[in-house]
Amino acid sequence: MERVARAFWLNSPGQGEIRNVRLAEPDEGDVVVRSLCSGVSRGTESLVFRGGVPESQYTAMRAPFQEGEFPGPVKYGYLSVGVVEEGPADLLGRTVFCLHPHQSRYVVPASAVTPVPDTVPAGRAVLAGTVETAVNALWDAAPLLGDRIAVVGAGMVGGSVAALLARYPGVRVQLVDADPTRAALAEALGVDFALPENALGGCDLAVHASATEAGLTRSLELLAPEGTVLELSWYGDRRISVPLGEAFHSGRLVLRGSQVGRVAEARRSRRSYADRLALSLELLADPVFDALITGECAFEELPSVMSRIAAGELPGLCHRVLYDAS
């Protein structure tokens, strides 16, 4: 019997649609997953939707189960949670996370799915990929006991970083954002909030995740001498100015990039990608992460919703997509 599913495709920049797709017959060692929900990675997926992936990054930006090519037609996404309907006995009926595009059902190798702990609701597990980015960033940054830290940019990634840093003993964490309504998010995550002009300086570390030139500039300004900015933003095809004058040299400041595509060097010899993702799912047992999910829609609404998200008409953090139970 032919297996058919529904998938979200970007036909061309700014134009998405839901398509019927044929599924391959599963081989031994594959799983068939029925989607429960998926998450829109707002920054990256908006950039993809707008056609903003630089040609030089087409290969680096490929999602694990992407089909098609940038700028389109392309099937893109990587925050999927579903139930295993067919596969090895130890996974059958389990709720799993997979780095798969938005699609109602899919067939992947069993090694590509990670069981969601019983302590983590499926709806929260869509944040696993974002929390994994935050885990990798903190492995890169290696904050120390008692550090003074600013997280600049209160989006999905910045919020995840702040939520994890709130667990560090003796650390002063301030979530910094130009939007005063993000103060409620900071309160929910258990950290202080400040507008950029009111942020506390003298920081040992500033984690930048606003994807704006102003945010990067302010991150550098907040550092104490020999402090570090860890840059998590991805600017796509935009060029930005970096203020390397003023106190950058005299203060011996550090600007360092961090990206989830490789396990942080500090842990690369001892942790695999699977280890990192499993840890991220375990951390999501904390209900504080629910504050990062601010919108929801049905899968069939995704083309119009993605258009509004990419255009800035639908603000928020993680947008969760729900699939028909059938």
Coordinates of C-alpha atoms in Angstrom, one line a residue:
M1 CA 0.0 0.0 0.0
E2 CA 1.4 3.4 -1.0
R3 CA 2.4 5.6 1.9
V4 CA 1.5 9.3 1.6
A5 CA 2.3 12.2 3.9
R6 CA 1.9 16.0 3.9
A7 CA 5.0 18.2 3.9
F8 CA 5.7 21.9 4.0
W9 CA 7.7 23.2 1.1
L10 CA 9.2 26.6 0.3
N11 CA 8.5 26.9 -3.5
S12 CA 10.4 30.1 -3.9
P13 CA 11.4 32.9 -1.4
G14 CA 8.2 34.1 0.3
Q15 CA 6.0 31.3 -1.2
G16 CA 5.3 28.2 0.8
E17 CA 2.8 25.4 0.4
I18 CA 1.7 22.0 1.8
R19 CA 2.4 19.1 -0.6
N20 CA 1.5 15.5 -0.7
V21 CA 4.6 13.4 -0.6
R22 CA 5.2 9.7 -1.1
L23 CA 7.1 7.9 1.6
A24 CA 9.7 5.2 0.9
E25 CA 9.1 1.8 2.3
P26 CA 11.1 1.4 5.5
D27 CA 14.1 -0.8 5.5
E28 CA 15.3 -2.9 8.4
G29 CA 16.5 -0.5 11.0
D30 CA 14.2 2.4 9.9
V31 CA 11.3 3.9 11.8
V32 CA 8.1 5.4 10.6
V33 CA 7.2 8.4 12.7
R34 CA 3.8 10.1 12.9
S35 CA 4.3 13.8 13.8
L36 CA 2.7 15.2 16.9
C37 CA 4.1 18.7 16.7
S38 CA 7.1 20.6 15.3
G39 CA 8.7 23.9 16.1
V40 CA 9.5 26.9 13.9
S41 CA 13.1 28.0 14.5
R42 CA 12.1 31.6 14.0
G43 CA 15.4 33.2 13.1
T44 CA 16.9 30.6 10.8
E45 CA 13.6 29.5 9.1
S46 CA 12.6 33.1 8.5
L47 CA 15.9 33.8 6.8
V48 CA 15.4 30.6 4.7
F49 CA 11.8 31.7 3.9
R50 CA 13.0 35.1 2.7
G51 CA 15.7 33.5 0.5
G52 CA 18.5 35.0 2.6
V53 CA 20.9 32.0 2.7
P54 CA 24.2 33.1 1.0
E55 CA 25.2 30.9 -1.9
S56 CA 28.5 30.2 -0.1
Q57 CA 26.6 28.6 2.8
Y58 CA 24.2 26.4 0.9
T59 CA 26.0 23.2 1.9
A60 CA 26.7 24.3 5.5
M61 CA 23.1 25.2 6.0
R62 CA 21.6 22.0 4.8
A63 CA 19.2 20.4 7.4
P64 CA 19.7 16.7 8.0
F65 CA 16.6 15.6 6.0
Q66 CA 16.3 18.6 3.8
E67 CA 15.0 18.0 0.2
G68 CA 15.6 20.5 -2.6
E69 CA 18.1 23.3 -2.7
F70 CA 18.3 26.9 -1.6
P71 CA 16.7 29.3 -2.3
G72 CA 13.9 26.9 -3.4
P73 CA 12.1 24.8 -3.9
V74 CA 13.3 23.4 -0.6
K75 CA 11.8 21.4 2.3
Y76 CA 13.5 22.8 5.5
G77 CA 13.1 22.5 9.2
Y78 CA 14.6 20.5 12.1
L79 CA 12.4 20.6 15.2
S80 CA 10.0 17.6 15.0
V81 CA 8.4 15.4 17.7
G82 CA 6.4 12.4 16.9
V83 CA 5.4 8.8 17.8
V84 CA 7.1 5.7 16.3
E85 CA 4.5 3.7 14.5
E86 CA 6.8 1.1 12.9
G87 CA 10.3 0.1 13.8
P88 CA 12.5 -1.7 16.3
A89 CA 10.6 -3.0 19.4
D90 CA 12.5 -0.7 21.8
L91 CA 11.2 2.3 19.9
L92 CA 7.7 1.2 18.9
G93 CA 5.2 3.6 20.5
R94 CA 7.8 5.9 21.9
T95 CA 7.7 9.7 21.6
V96 CA 10.9 10.8 19.8
F97 CA 12.6 14.0 18.6
C98 CA 14.1 14.2 15.1
L99 CA 15.9 16.9 13.1
H100 CA 13.3 16.6 10.4
P101 CA 11.4 19.2 8.3
H102 CA 7.7 20.0 9.0
Q103 CA 5.9 16.8 7.7
S104 CA 3.0 14.7 8.9
R105 CA 4.8 11.4 8.7
Y106 CA 8.3 10.3 7.7
V107 CA 10.7 7.4 7.4
V108 CA 14.2 7.8 8.8
P109 CA 16.9 5.5 10.2
A110 CA 16.3 4.6 13.9
S111 CA 19.6 6.2 14.7
A112 CA 18.2 9.6 13.6
V113 CA 15.6 9.7 16.4
T114 CA 16.1 10.4 20.1
P115 CA 13.5 9.1 22.7
V116 CA 11.9 11.9 24.6
P117 CA 12.1 11.3 28.4
D118 CA 8.9 10.5 30.1
T119 CA 9.4 13.7 32.2
V120 CA 9.2 15.9 29.1
P121 CA 5.9 16.7 27.4
A122 CA 5.9 16.2 23.6
G123 CA 4.9 19.9 23.1
R124 CA 7.9 21.1 25.0
A125 CA 10.3 18.7 23.3
V126 CA 10.2 20.8 20.1
L127 CA 12.6 23.1 21.9
A128 CA 15.3 20.3 22.0
G129 CA 17.3 21.7 19.0
T130 CA 17.3 25.2 20.5
V131 CA 18.3 24.0 23.9
E132 CA 21.0 22.0 22.2
T133 CA 22.4 25.2 20.7
A134 CA 22.5 26.7 24.1
V135 CA 24.2 23.7 25.6
N136 CA 26.9 23.9 22.9
A137 CA 27.3 27.6 23.5
L138 CA 27.9 27.1 27.2
W139 CA 30.4 24.4 26.5
D140 CA 32.2 26.9 24.3
A141 CA 31.9 29.8 26.7
A142 CA 32.8 27.8 29.9
P143 CA 31.3 30.3 32.4
L144 CA 32.9 30.2 35.8
L145 CA 31.5 30.4 39.4
G146 CA 30.6 34.0 40.2
D147 CA 30.8 35.3 36.6
R148 CA 28.9 38.5 35.6
I149 CA 27.1 37.6 32.3
A150 CA 24.8 39.5 29.9
V151 CA 22.7 37.6 27.4
V152 CA 21.9 40.1 24.7
G153 CA 18.8 39.1 22.6
A154 CA 15.8 37.5 24.4
G155 CA 14.8 35.2 21.5
M156 CA 14.5 31.4 21.5
V157 CA 18.3 30.9 21.7
G158 CA 19.0 33.8 24.1
G159 CA 16.2 32.7 26.3
S160 CA 17.5 29.1 26.4
V161 CA 21.0 30.3 27.3
A162 CA 19.6 32.4 30.1
A163 CA 17.4 29.6 31.4
L164 CA 20.5 27.3 31.7
L165 CA 22.7 30.1 33.2
A166 CA 20.1 30.7 35.9
R167 CA 21.1 27.3 37.3
Y168 CA 24.8 28.3 37.7
P169 CA 25.6 29.1 41.4
G170 CA 26.8 32.6 42.2
V171 CA 26.4 33.9 38.6
R172 CA 24.9 37.3 37.9
V173 CA 22.8 36.9 34.7
Q174 CA 21.0 39.7 33.0
L175 CA 18.8 39.2 29.9
V176 CA 19.1 42.3 27.7
D177 CA 16.6 43.2 24.9
A178 CA 15.3 46.3 23.2
D179 CA 11.7 45.0 23.7
P180 CA 10.5 45.9 27.2
T181 CA 7.8 43.1 27.0
R182 CA 10.6 40.5 27.2
A183 CA 11.0 41.4 30.9
A184 CA 8.1 38.9 31.5
L185 CA 10.2 36.2 29.9
A186 CA 13.2 37.0 32.0
E187 CA 11.1 36.8 35.2
A188 CA 9.7 33.4 34.1
L189 CA 13.2 32.1 33.4
G190 CA 14.5 33.4 36.8
V191 CA 17.0 36.0 35.6
D192 CA 17.1 39.8 35.7
F193 CA 16.1 42.0 32.7
A194 CA 17.4 45.2 31.3
L195 CA 16.9 47.4 28.2
P196 CA 20.2 47.9 26.4
E197 CA 20.8 51.3 27.8
N198 CA 20.3 50.1 31.3
A199 CA 22.3 46.9 31.2
L200 CA 25.0 46.3 33.8
G201 CA 28.6 46.5 32.5
G202 CA 31.8 44.9 33.8
C203 CA 30.8 41.5 32.3
D204 CA 33.1 38.6 32.1
L205 CA 31.0 37.2 29.3
A206 CA 28.3 38.5 27.0
V207 CA 26.4 36.0 24.9
H208 CA 25.0 37.7 21.8
A209 CA 21.9 36.3 20.2
S210 CA 20.0 39.3 18.8
A211 CA 21.2 39.1 15.2
T212 CA 21.5 42.8 15.1
E213 CA 24.5 45.2 14.7
A214 CA 23.3 47.2 17.7
G215 CA 23.1 44.1 19.9
L216 CA 26.7 43.1 19.0
T217 CA 28.0 46.6 19.6
R218 CA 26.3 46.7 23.0
S219 CA 27.6 43.3 23.9
L220 CA 31.2 44.5 23.4
E221 CA 30.5 47.6 25.4
L222 CA 29.3 45.6 28.4
L223 CA 32.5 43.7 28.8
A224 CA 35.1 44.1 31.5
P225 CA 38.8 44.1 30.3
E226 CA 39.7 40.7 28.8
G227 CA 36.0 39.7 28.7
T228 CA 34.5 37.6 25.9
V229 CA 31.5 38.1 23.5
L230 CA 30.2 34.7 22.4
E231 CA 28.4 35.3 19.1
L232 CA 25.5 33.0 18.5
S233 CA 23.7 35.1 15.8
W234 CA 23.7 34.2 12.2
Y235 CA 23.3 37.1 9.8
G236 CA 22.8 35.2 6.6
D237 CA 23.6 37.4 3.6
R238 CA 23.7 40.6 5.7
R239 CA 27.0 42.5 6.2
I240 CA 27.4 44.2 9.6
S241 CA 30.0 46.5 11.2
V242 CA 31.9 45.4 14.2
P243 CA 33.3 48.2 16.4
L244 CA 36.9 47.0 16.8
G245 CA 38.1 50.5 17.8
E246 CA 37.7 52.3 21.1
A247 CA 38.3 49.8 23.9
F248 CA 38.5 46.6 21.9
H249 CA 42.4 46.4 21.7
S250 CA 43.2 48.2 24.9
G251 CA 40.7 46.0 26.8
R252 CA 42.1 42.8 25.1
L253 CA 38.5 41.8 24.4
V254 CA 37.6 38.6 22.7
L255 CA 34.9 38.1 20.0
R256 CA 34.2 34.4 19.4
G257 CA 31.8 32.5 17.2
S258 CA 29.8 29.5 18.4
Q259 CA 27.6 27.3 16.1
V260 CA 25.8 24.1 16.8
G261 CA 26.9 22.3 13.6
R262 CA 30.0 21.0 15.5
V263 CA 30.2 19.8 19.1
A264 CA 32.1 22.4 21.1
E265 CA 35.8 21.8 21.1
A266 CA 35.9 21.6 24.9
R267 CA 33.7 18.5 24.7
R268 CA 34.3 17.1 21.2
S269 CA 36.6 14.3 22.3
R270 CA 34.2 13.1 24.9
R271 CA 30.6 13.9 23.7
S272 CA 28.9 12.9 20.5
Y273 CA 26.0 14.7 18.8
A274 CA 23.7 12.1 20.3
D275 CA 25.0 12.7 23.8
R276 CA 24.5 16.5 23.4
L277 CA 20.9 16.1 22.1
A278 CA 20.0 13.5 24.8
L279 CA 21.3 16.0 27.5
S280 CA 19.2 18.8 26.0
L281 CA 16.0 16.7 26.2
E282 CA 16.8 15.8 29.8
L283 CA 17.1 19.5 30.6
L284 CA 13.7 20.1 29.1
A285 CA 12.1 18.4 32.1
D286 CA 12.1 21.8 33.7
P287 CA 8.7 23.5 33.0
V288 CA 10.4 26.9 32.9
F289 CA 11.1 26.3 29.2
D290 CA 7.4 26.5 28.5
A291 CA 7.9 30.3 28.6
L292 CA 9.7 30.1 25.2
I293 CA 6.6 28.7 23.4
T294 CA 4.4 31.7 22.5
G295 CA 2.3 30.6 19.6
E296 CA 0.6 27.7 18.0
C297 CA -1.1 26.8 14.7
A298 CA -2.4 23.8 12.8
F299 CA 0.0 22.3 10.2
E300 CA -2.3 23.3 7.3
E301 CA -1.9 26.9 8.4
L302 CA 1.9 26.9 8.3
P303 CA 2.3 28.5 4.8
S304 CA 0.4 31.7 5.8
V305 CA 1.9 31.6 9.3
M306 CA 5.5 31.3 8.0
S307 CA 4.8 34.3 5.7
R308 CA 3.7 36.4 8.7
I309 CA 6.6 35.3 10.9
A310 CA 9.2 36.1 8.2
A311 CA 7.6 39.5 7.6
G312 CA 7.7 40.3 11.3
E313 CA 3.9 40.4 11.5
L314 CA 3.7 37.6 14.1
P315 CA 6.1 38.4 16.9
G316 CA 7.0 35.9 19.6
L317 CA 9.4 33.1 20.4
C318 CA 8.9 29.5 19.4
H319 CA 5.9 28.8 17.3
R320 CA 4.5 25.3 17.7
V321 CA 2.9 23.5 14.8
L322 CA 0.2 20.8 15.7
Y323 CA -0.6 17.8 13.5
D324 CA -3.8 16.0 13.1
A325 CA -3.9 12.9 15.3
S326 CA -5.0 10.7 12.4

